[in-house]
PDB file of C-alpha atoms in Angstrom:
ATOM      1  CA  MET A   1     -51.554  45.108 -14.684  1.00 51.00           C
ATOM      2  CA  LEU A   2     -49.279  43.213 -17.072  1.00 54.00           C
ATOM      3  CA  THR A   3     -50.239  43.012 -20.675  1.00 65.00           C
ATOM      4  CA  CYS A   4     -50.122  39.853 -22.722  1.00 72.00           C
ATOM      5  CA  GLU A   5     -46.932  41.056 -24.439  1.00 72.00           C
ATOM      6  CA  SER A   6     -45.084  41.491 -21.173  1.00 73.00           C
ATOM      7  CA  ASN A   7     -46.327  38.072 -20.052  1.00 81.00           C
ATOM      8  CA  ILE A   8     -45.024  36.523 -23.276  1.00 85.00           C
ATOM      9  CA  ASP A   9     -41.625  38.174 -22.684  1.00 83.00           C
ATOM     10  CA  LYS A  10     -41.515  36.852 -19.142  1.00 84.00           C
ATOM     11  CA  ILE A  11     -42.518  33.365 -20.295  1.00 85.00           C
ATOM     12  CA  SER A  12     -39.966  33.453 -23.130  1.00 85.00           C
ATOM     13  CA  GLN A  13     -37.170  34.524 -20.773  1.00 88.00           C
ATOM     14  CA  THR A  14     -38.117  31.739 -18.371  1.00 88.00           C
ATOM     15  CA  PHE A  15     -38.252  29.258 -21.250  1.00 86.00           C
ATOM     16  CA  GLU A  16     -34.737  30.266 -22.381  1.00 88.00           C
ATOM     17  CA  LYS A  17     -33.392  30.028 -18.836  1.00 89.00           C
ATOM     18  CA  VAL A  18     -34.909  26.573 -18.238  1.00 89.00           C
ATOM     19  CA  ARG A  19     -33.772  25.305 -21.638  1.00 88.00           C
ATOM     20  CA  SER A  20     -30.214  26.495 -20.961  1.00 87.00           C
ATOM     21  CA  LEU A  21     -30.137  25.054 -17.426  1.00 87.00           C
ATOM     22  CA  SER A  22     -31.562  21.720 -18.526  1.00 86.00           C
ATOM     23  CA  TYR A  23     -29.188  21.387 -21.466  1.00 84.00           C
ATOM     24  CA  ASN A  24     -26.126  22.315 -19.412  1.00 82.00           C
ATOM     25  CA  GLU A  25     -27.091  19.915 -16.634  1.00 81.00           C
ATOM     26  CA  LYS A  26     -27.465  17.041 -19.104  1.00 77.00           C
ATOM     27  CA  ARG A  27     -24.068  17.796 -20.601  1.00 75.00           C
ATOM     28  CA  ASN A  28     -22.473  18.076 -17.154  1.00 71.00           C
ATOM     29  CA  PHE A  29     -24.126  14.840 -16.052  1.00 69.00           C
ATOM     30  CA  ILE A  30     -22.414  12.930 -18.847  1.00 66.00           C
ATOM     31  CA  SER A  31     -19.052  14.497 -18.075  1.00 72.00           C
ATOM     32  CA  THR A  32     -19.583  13.975 -14.314  1.00 73.00           C
ATOM     33  CA  GLU A  33     -20.444  10.327 -14.891  1.00 79.00           C
ATOM     34  CA  GLU A  34     -17.271   9.907 -16.958  1.00 82.00           C
ATOM     35  CA  SER A  35     -15.256  11.604 -14.208  1.00 83.00           C
ATOM     36  CA  ILE A  36     -16.723   9.294 -11.584  1.00 86.00           C
ATOM     37  CA  ASN A  37     -15.941   6.237 -13.715  1.00 88.00           C
ATOM     38  CA  THR A  38     -12.378   7.463 -14.218  1.00 89.00           C
ATOM     39  CA  LEU A  39     -12.009   8.010 -10.467  1.00 90.00           C
ATOM     40  CA  LEU A  40     -13.339   4.529  -9.683  1.00 92.00           C
ATOM     41  CA  ASP A  41     -11.036   2.975 -12.286  1.00 94.00           C
ATOM     42  CA  THR A  42      -8.082   4.804 -10.733  1.00 93.00           C
ATOM     43  CA  ILE A  43      -9.043   3.584  -7.249  1.00 94.00           C
ATOM     44  CA  ASN A  44      -9.227   0.004  -8.557  1.00 96.00           C
ATOM     45  CA  GLU A  45      -5.798   0.381 -10.171  1.00 96.00           C
ATOM     46  CA  LEU A  46      -4.419   1.695  -6.869  1.00 96.00           C
ATOM     47  CA  LYS A  47      -5.884  -1.287  -5.001  1.00 97.00           C
ATOM     48  CA  GLN A  48      -4.314  -3.680  -7.507  1.00 98.00           C
ATOM     49  CA  SER A  49      -0.964  -1.915  -7.210  1.00 97.00           C
ATOM     50  CA  VAL A  50      -1.017  -2.052  -3.401  1.00 97.00           C
ATOM     51  CA  ASN A  51      -2.029  -5.737  -3.477  1.00 98.00           C
ATOM     52  CA  SER A  52       0.786  -6.473  -5.924  1.00 97.00           C
ATOM     53  CA  LYS A  53       3.318  -4.746  -3.663  1.00 97.00           C
ATOM     54  CA  LYS A  54       1.951  -6.724  -0.707  1.00 98.00           C
ATOM     55  CA  GLN A  55       2.421 -10.003  -2.603  1.00 98.00           C
ATOM     56  CA  THR A  56       5.983  -9.020  -3.511  1.00 98.00           C
ATOM     57  CA  ILE A  57       6.756  -8.271   0.143  1.00 98.00           C
ATOM     58  CA  ASP A  58       5.165 -11.542   1.294  1.00 98.00           C
ATOM     59  CA  SER A  59       7.251 -13.488  -1.224  1.00 98.00           C
ATOM     60  CA  PHE A  60      10.427 -11.707  -0.128  1.00 98.00           C
ATOM     61  CA  VAL A  61       9.627 -12.408   3.538  1.00 98.00           C
ATOM     62  CA  GLY A  62       9.392 -16.103   2.624  1.00 98.00           C
ATOM     63  CA  ILE A  63      12.834 -15.972   1.011  1.00 97.00           C
ATOM     64  CA  LEU A  64      14.318 -14.303   4.096  1.00 98.00           C
ATOM     65  CA  GLU A  65      12.658 -16.887   6.353  1.00 97.00           C
ATOM     66  CA  GLN A  66      14.425 -19.657   4.436  1.00 96.00           C
ATOM     67  CA  ILE A  67      17.764 -17.996   5.140  1.00 96.00           C
ATOM     68  CA  THR A  68      17.124 -18.117   8.896  1.00 93.00           C
ATOM     69  CA  TRP A  69      17.292 -21.928   8.722  1.00 90.00           C
ATOM     70  CA  LEU A  70      20.788 -22.014   7.251  1.00 92.00           C
ATOM     71  CA  ASN A  71      23.650 -23.078   9.509  1.00 85.00           C
ATOM     72  CA  ASP A  72      27.386 -23.713   9.426  1.00 86.00           C
ATOM     73  CA  LEU A  73      28.018 -20.434   7.642  1.00 92.00           C
ATOM     74  CA  ASP A  74      31.490 -19.029   7.125  1.00 94.00           C
ATOM     75  CA  GLU A  75      32.558 -15.394   7.373  1.00 95.00           C
ATOM     76  CA  THR A  76      31.805 -14.717   3.683  1.00 96.00           C
ATOM     77  CA  CYS A  77      28.233 -15.950   4.114  1.00 96.00           C
ATOM     78  CA  LEU A  78      27.744 -13.857   7.253  1.00 96.00           C
ATOM     79  CA  ILE A  79      28.995 -10.757   5.453  1.00 97.00           C
ATOM     80  CA  LYS A  80      26.491 -11.393   2.640  1.00 97.00           C
ATOM     81  CA  ILE A  81      23.699 -11.906   5.167  1.00 97.00           C
ATOM     82  CA  ASN A  82      24.670  -8.653   6.860  1.00 97.00           C
ATOM     83  CA  GLU A  83      24.418  -6.916   3.481  1.00 98.00           C
ATOM     84  CA  ILE A  84      21.022  -8.534   2.878  1.00 98.00           C
ATOM     85  CA  ILE A  85      19.877  -7.195   6.247  1.00 98.00           C
ATOM     86  CA  SER A  86      21.073  -3.682   5.373  1.00 97.00           C
ATOM     87  CA  LEU A  87      19.430  -3.711   1.948  1.00 98.00           C
ATOM     88  CA  SER A  88      16.244  -5.145   3.433  1.00 98.00           C
ATOM     89  CA  ARG A  89      16.157  -2.333   5.986  1.00 98.00           C
ATOM     90  CA  ASP A  90      16.484   0.186   3.163  1.00 98.00           C
ATOM     91  CA  PHE A  91      13.659  -1.568   1.301  1.00 98.00           C
ATOM     92  CA  HIS A  92      11.561  -1.486   4.492  1.00 98.00           C
ATOM     93  CA  ALA A  93      12.194   2.244   4.987  1.00 98.00           C
ATOM     94  CA  THR A  94      11.086   2.943   1.399  1.00 97.00           C
ATOM     95  CA  LEU A  95       7.931   0.912   1.912  1.00 98.00           C
ATOM     96  CA  ILE A  96       7.149   2.764   5.150  1.00 98.00           C
ATOM     97  CA  ARG A  97       7.409   6.106   3.342  1.00 96.00           C
ATOM     98  CA  TYR A  98       5.056   4.821   0.648  1.00 96.00           C
ATOM     99  CA  TYR A  99       2.626   3.507   3.276  1.00 97.00           C
ATOM    100  CA  ASN A 100       2.675   6.821   5.155  1.00 96.00           C
ATOM    101  CA  SER A 101       1.834   8.643   1.950  1.00 93.00           C
ATOM    102  CA  LEU A 102      -1.070   6.288   1.289  1.00 93.00           C
ATOM    103  CA  ALA A 103      -2.321   6.410   4.851  1.00 91.00           C
ATOM    104  CA  GLU A 104      -2.161  10.173   5.063  1.00 89.00           C
ATOM    105  CA  ASN A 105      -4.008  10.692   1.805  1.00 86.00           C
ATOM    106  CA  LEU A 106      -6.371   7.753   1.507  1.00 91.00           C
ATOM    107  CA  ILE A 107      -7.129   5.796   4.672  1.00 86.00           C
ATOM    108  CA  ALA A 108      -8.634   8.838   6.393  1.00 83.00           C
ATOM    109  CA  LYS A 109     -10.929   9.234   3.374  1.00 89.00           C
ATOM    110  CA  GLY A 110     -11.898   5.557   3.423  1.00 91.00           C
ATOM    111  CA  ILE A 111     -10.264   4.781   0.076  1.00 93.00           C
ATOM    112  CA  ALA A 112      -8.643   1.340  -0.284  1.00 94.00           C
ATOM    113  CA  ARG A 113      -8.521   1.090   3.508  1.00 94.00           C
ATOM    114  CA  ARG A 114      -8.437  -2.720   3.679  1.00 95.00           C
ATOM    115  CA  GLU A 115      -5.761  -3.057   0.992  1.00 96.00           C
ATOM    116  CA  ILE A 116      -3.548  -0.433   2.613  1.00 96.00           C
ATOM    117  CA  GLN A 117      -3.933  -1.996   6.065  1.00 96.00           C
ATOM    118  CA  ASN A 118      -2.997  -5.422   4.675  1.00 97.00           C
ATOM    119  CA  PHE A 119      -0.028  -3.803   2.950  1.00 97.00           C
ATOM    120  CA  LYS A 120       1.066  -2.405   6.335  1.00 98.00           C
ATOM    121  CA  LEU A 121       0.813  -5.858   7.922  1.00 98.00           C
ATOM    122  CA  SER A 122       3.174  -7.218   5.254  1.00 98.00           C
ATOM    123  CA  ILE A 123       5.587  -4.351   5.911  1.00 98.00           C
ATOM    124  CA  ASP A 124       5.479  -5.268   9.608  1.00 98.00           C
ATOM    125  CA  ASP A 125       6.228  -8.907   8.724  1.00 98.00           C
ATOM    126  CA  LEU A 126       9.229  -7.722   6.717  1.00 98.00           C
ATOM    127  CA  LYS A 127      10.539  -5.741   9.687  1.00 98.00           C
ATOM    128  CA  GLU A 128      10.102  -8.761  11.941  1.00 98.00           C
ATOM    129  CA  ILE A 129      11.995 -11.147   9.641  1.00 98.00           C
ATOM    130  CA  ILE A 130      14.824  -8.621   9.255  1.00 98.00           C
ATOM    131  CA  GLU A 131      15.131  -8.491  13.051  1.00 97.00           C
ATOM    132  CA  ASP A 132      14.994 -12.302  13.184  1.00 95.00           C
ATOM    133  CA  LEU A 133      17.812 -12.586  10.643  1.00 96.00           C
ATOM    134  CA  GLU A 134      19.971 -10.245  12.633  1.00 95.00           C
ATOM    135  CA  SER A 135      19.237 -12.076  15.865  1.00 93.00           C
ATOM    136  CA  VAL A 136      19.780 -15.571  14.455  1.00 91.00           C
ATOM    137  CA  PHE A 137      23.117 -14.807  12.836  1.00 92.00           C
ATOM    138  CA  PHE A 138      24.635 -12.004  14.908  1.00 90.00           C
ATOM    139  CA  TYR A 139      23.171 -11.761  18.403  1.00 84.00           C
ATOM    140  CA  LEU A 140      21.929 -15.167  19.506  1.00 75.00           C
ATOM    141  CA  PRO A 141      25.101 -17.088  18.586  1.00 70.00           C
ATOM    142  CA  LYS A 142      26.977 -14.976  21.143  1.00 69.00           C
ATOM    143  CA  MET A 143      24.657 -16.033  23.963  1.00 69.00           C
ATOM    144  CA  PRO A 144      25.837 -19.119  25.906  1.00 68.00           C
ATOM    145  CA  ASP A 145      22.304 -20.465  26.458  1.00 71.00           C
ATOM    146  CA  PHE A 146      21.582 -20.280  22.750  1.00 64.00           C
ATOM    147  CA  GLN A 147      24.817 -22.057  21.928  1.00 66.00           C
ATOM    148  CA  GLU A 148      23.980 -24.863  24.343  1.00 67.00           C
ATOM    149  CA  THR A 149      20.422 -25.237  22.997  1.00 69.00           C
ATOM    150  CA  SER A 150      21.746 -25.274  19.437  1.00 64.00           C
ATOM    151  CA  ARG A 151      24.271 -27.956  20.372  1.00 65.00           C
ATOM    152  CA  ILE A 152      21.558 -30.123  21.927  1.00 70.00           C
ATOM    153  CA  LEU A 153      19.271 -29.679  18.902  1.00 65.00           C
ATOM    154  CA  SER A 154      22.048 -30.602  16.508  1.00 64.00           C
ATOM    155  CA  ILE A 155      22.539 -33.910  18.336  1.00 69.00           C
ATOM    156  CA  ILE A 156      18.855 -34.819  17.910  1.00 68.00           C
TER     157      ILE A 156
END
């Protein structure tokens, strides 16, 4: 049978253990809460960054769309447009690498999924307008049907 002294020792040891556990948990809770807030702030910053990049792409797509409506261009203009197409392709390739990095690391985890998917749609729009530019100025003008349709439209 345990004596009162051994019971007091057992109770004291338990008291010390509980006090230490409780104190450490409270301290960790505060630091965990700060870590969670920092993580959430970082996710919000990432979302804002991705949305900003998307807006930049959308604006650039609009600028390229305006170029597709130009006509009566000389050789110098066509050379510049060809350079714009090349630089735009490089820009697109860089954006695709960035998107792949985001998708690989975040979409699968459900982080900023909507923002990243919208970003990808803008990248796709950029690719499409680059292809349109190339077609309008370099491929379609060589097609007889296109030339005839253009001639008819210019008369109207």
